[in-house]
Short mmCIF file of C-alpha atoms and ligand atoms in Angstrom, two decimals:
data_model
loop_
_atom_site.label_atom_id
_atom_site.label_comp_id
_atom_site.label_asym_id
_atom_site.label_seq_id
_atom_site.Cartn_x
_atom_site.Cartn_y
_atom_site.Cartn_z
CA MET O 1 -108.64 -105.01 -145.34
CA ARG O 2 -111.96 -105.78 -143.65
CA VAL O 3 -115.07 -104.60 -145.49
CA PRO O 4 -116.90 -102.25 -143.14
CA MET O 5 -120.49 -102.94 -142.20
CA ILE O 6 -123.38 -100.74 -141.18
CA ALA O 7 -126.32 -102.68 -139.77
CA GLY O 8 -129.64 -101.06 -138.96
CA ASN O 9 -131.48 -102.55 -136.01
CA TRP O 10 -135.07 -101.38 -136.36
CA LYS O 11 -136.06 -102.97 -133.03
CA MET O 12 -139.83 -103.16 -132.43
CA ASN O 13 -140.66 -100.44 -134.93
CA THR O 14 -142.53 -100.34 -138.25
CA THR O 15 -145.63 -102.13 -139.46
CA ILE O 16 -145.25 -104.11 -142.68
CA ARG O 17 -146.56 -101.09 -144.54
CA GLU O 18 -144.07 -98.74 -142.88
CA ALA O 19 -141.20 -101.17 -143.44
CA THR O 20 -142.14 -101.36 -147.11
CA ALA O 21 -142.12 -97.58 -147.42
CA LEU O 22 -138.79 -97.19 -145.62
CA VAL O 23 -137.03 -99.88 -147.67
CA SER O 24 -138.49 -98.60 -150.93
CA GLU O 25 -137.12 -95.17 -150.13
CA MET O 26 -133.66 -96.29 -148.99
CA CYS O 27 -132.81 -99.31 -151.07
CA PRO O 28 -132.10 -97.71 -154.48
CA LEU O 29 -129.80 -95.17 -152.80
CA LEU O 30 -128.08 -97.67 -150.50
CA ASN O 31 -127.54 -99.91 -153.48
CA GLN O 32 -125.31 -97.28 -155.09
CA ILE O 33 -122.93 -97.03 -152.13
CA GLU O 34 -119.95 -99.33 -152.49
CA ASN O 35 -117.24 -100.72 -150.23
CA VAL O 36 -119.53 -101.19 -147.25
CA ASP O 37 -121.91 -103.99 -146.31
CA LYS O 38 -125.36 -102.55 -145.74
CA VAL O 39 -127.61 -104.67 -143.55
CA ILE O 40 -131.13 -103.92 -142.40
CA CYS O 41 -132.79 -105.82 -139.59
CA PRO O 42 -136.56 -105.22 -139.59
CA PRO O 43 -139.01 -107.07 -137.32
CA PHE O 44 -139.62 -110.75 -138.13
CA ILE O 45 -143.00 -110.15 -139.75
CA SER O 46 -141.48 -107.86 -142.39
CA LEU O 47 -138.52 -110.07 -143.34
CA ALA O 48 -140.27 -111.83 -146.24
CA VAL O 49 -141.59 -108.59 -147.72
CA VAL O 50 -138.27 -106.80 -147.35
CA LYS O 51 -136.43 -109.77 -148.87
CA GLU O 52 -138.44 -109.25 -152.05
CA LEU O 53 -137.93 -105.49 -152.02
CA ILE O 54 -134.13 -105.74 -151.81
CA ARG O 55 -133.82 -108.61 -154.30
CA GLY O 56 -131.12 -107.87 -156.86
CA SER O 57 -129.64 -105.04 -154.79
CA SER O 58 -126.51 -105.05 -152.63
CA VAL O 59 -128.56 -104.48 -149.47
CA LYS O 60 -128.53 -107.43 -147.06
CA LEU O 61 -131.04 -108.66 -144.55
CA GLY O 62 -130.81 -109.66 -140.91
CA ALA O 63 -133.18 -110.71 -138.11
CA GLN O 64 -133.09 -109.28 -134.59
CA ASN O 65 -133.29 -112.51 -132.65
CA VAL O 66 -133.60 -116.28 -133.04
CA TYR O 67 -134.46 -119.24 -130.83
CA PHE O 68 -131.98 -122.07 -130.39
CA GLU O 69 -134.20 -125.07 -131.12
CA GLU O 70 -134.85 -126.11 -134.71
CA GLU O 71 -138.57 -126.80 -134.35
CA GLY O 72 -141.19 -127.89 -131.85
CA ALA O 73 -143.60 -126.70 -129.20
CA TYR O 74 -142.08 -123.27 -128.48
CA THR O 75 -145.02 -120.95 -128.95
CA GLY O 76 -144.08 -117.62 -130.43
CA GLU O 77 -140.46 -118.44 -131.22
CA ILE O 78 -138.65 -118.39 -134.57
CA SER O 79 -136.03 -121.01 -135.36
CA PRO O 80 -132.71 -120.72 -137.19
CA LEU O 81 -134.04 -123.00 -139.92
CA MET O 82 -136.92 -120.61 -140.55
CA LEU O 83 -134.51 -117.71 -140.91
CA ALA O 84 -131.91 -119.52 -142.97
CA ASN O 85 -133.80 -119.11 -146.25
CA LEU O 86 -134.91 -115.63 -145.44
CA CYS O 87 -131.91 -113.63 -144.26
CA GLU O 88 -128.14 -113.77 -143.97
CA PHE O 89 -127.53 -112.22 -140.55
CA VAL O 90 -129.06 -112.43 -137.11
CA ILE O 91 -128.49 -110.17 -134.10
CA ILE O 92 -127.91 -112.26 -130.97
CA GLY O 93 -127.57 -111.21 -127.36
CA HIS O 94 -128.68 -107.61 -127.72
CA SER O 95 -128.68 -105.94 -124.32
CA GLU O 96 -132.41 -105.25 -124.57
CA ARG O 97 -132.99 -109.00 -124.82
CA ARG O 98 -130.68 -109.64 -121.90
CA GLN O 99 -132.39 -106.91 -119.86
CA TYR O 100 -136.10 -107.29 -120.69
CA PHE O 101 -136.30 -110.97 -121.67
CA ASN O 102 -133.81 -112.40 -119.21
CA GLU O 103 -131.49 -113.78 -121.83
CA THR O 104 -128.52 -115.33 -120.11
CA GLY O 105 -125.02 -115.96 -121.38
CA GLU O 106 -125.93 -119.62 -121.72
CA MET O 107 -128.92 -118.83 -123.92
CA VAL O 108 -126.86 -116.47 -126.04
CA ASN O 109 -124.32 -119.26 -126.49
CA LYS O 110 -127.00 -121.75 -127.58
CA LYS O 111 -128.37 -119.22 -130.04
CA ILE O 112 -124.92 -118.56 -131.53
CA LEU O 113 -124.29 -122.28 -131.95
CA ALA O 114 -127.73 -122.86 -133.49
CA ALA O 115 -127.41 -119.89 -135.85
CA LEU O 116 -123.98 -121.00 -137.07
CA ARG O 117 -125.28 -124.54 -137.57
CA ALA O 118 -128.04 -123.16 -139.79
CA GLY O 119 -125.56 -121.11 -141.83
CA LEU O 120 -126.65 -117.75 -140.43
CA LYS O 121 -124.08 -115.07 -139.67
CA PRO O 122 -124.53 -113.94 -136.07
CA ILE O 123 -124.01 -110.35 -134.98
CA LEU O 124 -123.14 -110.97 -131.34
CA CYS O 125 -123.76 -108.00 -129.04
CA ILE O 126 -121.67 -107.50 -125.94
CA GLY O 127 -121.08 -104.53 -123.67
CA GLU O 128 -120.94 -103.35 -120.09
CA ARG O 129 -123.58 -101.53 -118.05
CA LEU O 130 -123.07 -98.03 -116.65
CA GLU O 131 -122.17 -99.15 -113.14
CA GLU O 132 -119.71 -101.69 -114.53
CA ASN O 133 -118.16 -99.01 -116.70
CA GLU O 134 -117.86 -96.63 -113.77
CA ALA O 135 -116.27 -99.35 -111.67
CA GLY O 136 -113.62 -99.86 -114.37
CA ARG O 137 -114.89 -103.36 -115.13
CA THR O 138 -115.45 -103.01 -118.89
CA GLU O 139 -112.68 -105.41 -119.94
CA GLU O 140 -113.66 -107.98 -117.36
CA ILE O 141 -117.31 -107.87 -118.47
CA VAL O 142 -116.66 -108.15 -122.20
CA THR O 143 -114.15 -110.93 -121.58
CA GLU O 144 -116.75 -112.91 -119.65
CA GLN O 145 -119.42 -112.25 -122.27
CA LEU O 146 -117.09 -113.43 -125.03
CA ARG O 147 -116.13 -116.53 -123.10
CA SER O 148 -119.71 -117.56 -122.34
CA SER O 149 -121.16 -116.62 -125.75
CA LEU O 150 -118.49 -118.47 -127.72
CA ALA O 151 -118.22 -121.65 -125.64
CA GLY O 152 -118.04 -124.59 -128.02
CA VAL O 153 -117.69 -122.39 -131.10
CA ASP O 154 -114.67 -123.90 -132.85
CA TYR O 155 -114.31 -121.60 -135.77
CA PRO O 156 -116.22 -118.31 -135.74
CA ARG O 157 -115.48 -117.48 -139.37
CA SER O 158 -118.79 -115.74 -140.14
CA LEU O 159 -119.27 -114.13 -136.75
CA ILE O 160 -119.52 -110.38 -136.31
CA ILE O 161 -119.26 -108.76 -132.91
CA ALA O 162 -120.93 -105.49 -131.94
CA TYR O 163 -119.51 -103.78 -128.89
CA GLU O 164 -122.46 -101.91 -127.47
CA PRO O 165 -121.94 -100.30 -124.07
CA VAL O 166 -125.39 -100.51 -122.48
CA TRP O 167 -125.18 -96.94 -121.20
CA ALA O 168 -124.82 -95.69 -124.78
CA ILE O 169 -127.83 -97.49 -126.27
CA GLY O 170 -130.78 -95.24 -127.01
CA THR O 171 -129.49 -92.61 -124.61
CA GLY O 172 -127.95 -90.12 -127.03
CA LYS O 173 -124.75 -90.52 -125.02
CA ALA O 174 -122.39 -92.35 -127.37
CA ALA O 175 -118.95 -93.55 -126.34
CA THR O 176 -116.11 -91.53 -127.81
CA GLY O 177 -114.35 -92.94 -130.85
CA GLN O 178 -111.24 -93.42 -128.77
CA GLN O 179 -113.06 -95.27 -125.94
CA ALA O 180 -114.81 -97.55 -128.42
CA ASN O 181 -111.58 -98.17 -130.33
CA GLU O 182 -109.77 -99.17 -127.17
CA THR O 183 -112.39 -101.67 -126.06
CA ILE O 184 -112.83 -103.06 -129.55
CA GLY O 185 -109.05 -103.45 -129.85
CA PHE O 186 -109.15 -105.30 -126.54
CA ILE O 187 -111.92 -107.58 -127.88
CA ARG O 188 -109.85 -108.28 -130.99
CA GLY O 189 -106.95 -109.26 -128.77
CA LYS O 190 -109.21 -111.67 -126.87
CA ILE O 191 -110.41 -113.23 -130.12
CA ALA O 192 -106.78 -113.72 -131.13
CA LYS O 193 -106.13 -115.52 -127.85
CA LEU O 194 -109.29 -117.63 -128.07
CA TYR O 195 -108.74 -118.51 -131.74
CA SER O 196 -105.90 -117.11 -133.80
CA ASP O 197 -104.43 -113.84 -135.06
CA GLU O 198 -105.77 -114.58 -138.49
CA ILE O 199 -109.33 -115.01 -137.28
CA ALA O 200 -109.05 -111.89 -135.12
CA GLN O 201 -107.73 -109.84 -138.04
CA ASP O 202 -110.50 -111.06 -140.34
CA MET O 203 -113.35 -110.55 -137.89
CA ARG O 204 -115.50 -107.47 -138.18
CA LEU O 205 -116.04 -105.67 -134.90
CA LEU O 206 -118.68 -102.95 -134.82
CA TYR O 207 -119.54 -100.20 -132.39
CA GLY O 208 -123.16 -99.61 -131.34
CA GLY O 209 -124.87 -97.06 -129.10
CA SER O 210 -126.34 -93.71 -130.16
CA VAL O 211 -124.63 -93.70 -133.54
CA THR O 212 -125.91 -90.91 -135.79
CA ALA O 213 -124.92 -89.16 -139.00
CA ASP O 214 -123.21 -86.58 -136.79
CA ASN O 215 -120.86 -88.94 -134.97
CA ILE O 216 -120.31 -91.93 -137.31
CA ALA O 217 -117.10 -90.42 -138.70
CA GLU O 218 -115.54 -90.44 -135.25
CA PHE O 219 -116.00 -94.21 -135.07
CA VAL O 220 -115.19 -95.45 -138.56
CA GLN O 221 -111.95 -93.53 -138.76
CA GLN O 222 -110.64 -95.62 -135.87
CA PRO O 223 -108.41 -98.52 -136.92
CA GLU O 224 -110.19 -101.21 -134.89
CA ILE O 225 -113.80 -100.22 -135.63
CA ASP O 226 -115.27 -101.86 -138.73
CA GLY O 227 -118.63 -100.13 -138.75
CA ALA O 228 -121.69 -99.76 -136.59
CA LEU O 229 -124.89 -101.31 -135.36
CA VAL O 230 -127.36 -98.45 -135.56
CA GLY O 231 -130.69 -98.33 -133.73
CA GLY O 232 -132.76 -95.14 -133.73
CA ALA O 233 -130.96 -93.49 -136.64
CA SER O 234 -131.57 -96.51 -138.89
CA LEU O 235 -135.28 -95.67 -138.97
CA LYS O 236 -134.66 -92.37 -140.71
CA ALA O 237 -133.73 -92.83 -144.37
CA ASP O 238 -131.61 -89.69 -144.64
CA GLN O 239 -129.69 -90.45 -141.43
CA PHE O 240 -129.02 -94.07 -142.33
CA LEU O 241 -127.95 -93.18 -145.87
CA SER O 242 -125.60 -90.54 -144.56
CA ILE O 243 -124.09 -93.00 -142.04
CA VAL O 244 -123.47 -95.56 -144.78
CA LYS O 245 -122.13 -92.98 -147.22
CA GLN O 246 -119.70 -91.45 -144.73
CA THR O 247 -118.47 -94.93 -143.79
CA SER O 248 -117.82 -95.77 -147.41
CA GLU O 249 -115.97 -92.52 -148.07
CA ILE O 250 -113.85 -92.58 -144.92
CA ARG O 251 -112.87 -96.24 -145.26
CA SER O 252 -112.05 -95.88 -148.95
CA ARG O 253 -109.84 -92.91 -148.16
CA LEU O 254 -108.09 -94.77 -145.32
CA SER O 255 -107.44 -97.83 -147.46
CA GLU O 256 -105.93 -95.65 -150.21
CA GLU O 257 -103.65 -94.01 -147.67
CA SER O 258 -102.42 -97.27 -146.18
P1 LIG A 301 -129.25 -96.82 -130.70
O1 LIG A 301 -129.34 -98.41 -130.58
O2 LIG A 301 -128.46 -96.53 -131.95
O3 LIG A 301 -130.68 -96.35 -130.81
O4 LIG A 301 -128.56 -96.33 -129.49
C1 LIG A 301 -128.25 -99.22 -130.90
C2 LIG A 301 -128.60 -100.66 -130.70
O5 LIG A 301 -129.37 -100.96 -129.80
O6 LIG A 301 -128.12 -101.54 -131.44
#
């Protein structure tokens, strides 16, 4: 059975001081919740501080982006080698990066390859835009995103994929559990074709887009959905804790039943 994961993407929010306060409030409580991987992804500048704050706990750390070169004259960028000693996970290909920073499929692919080379575990984000969804092109779009992102990746053992329909991100208009389950099941099928059944069955596939404490249950009770990438609600300690707690309870109950 796959261990579910809840990852909080803080985006461009929190000063170091605010990040310290939020982690100090959440960490002791998150630490007590079992059977779910709890990952927080603060801004780069807070990674080192947060790493110290979560030391010895079961809370894990991720970055929100990475560049694909190891070092050199790339002003303002952060390399996989810099992150490798700092955090375990890195979000790659988030739709906000594709949309506002012109990240292409080719760049996402280079970042995935570089992150894996450095021993980081990528959380690859894919998902269709509203007009693509309305035109019934969801499967075509995620297939193409998978193909381009994973070119040259021989063995994606540590990869996590977050299916995040762009129209659901930050809009308060989440997909339904059933919609998300269908697309995520489709993605798992594609992974099986690209790699193997075993890899597809082991891989954790998350849903992201307007996840809150009020709707998380709808997602994590679905058989294909292994957790969530949470944006806005991950900045509120009580919301994030409730999302993690519900995930733990629902998944524990489902695994007992099966
Ligand atoms: P949201 O963001 O939960 O605020 O919709 C999700 C994401 O961008 O990963």
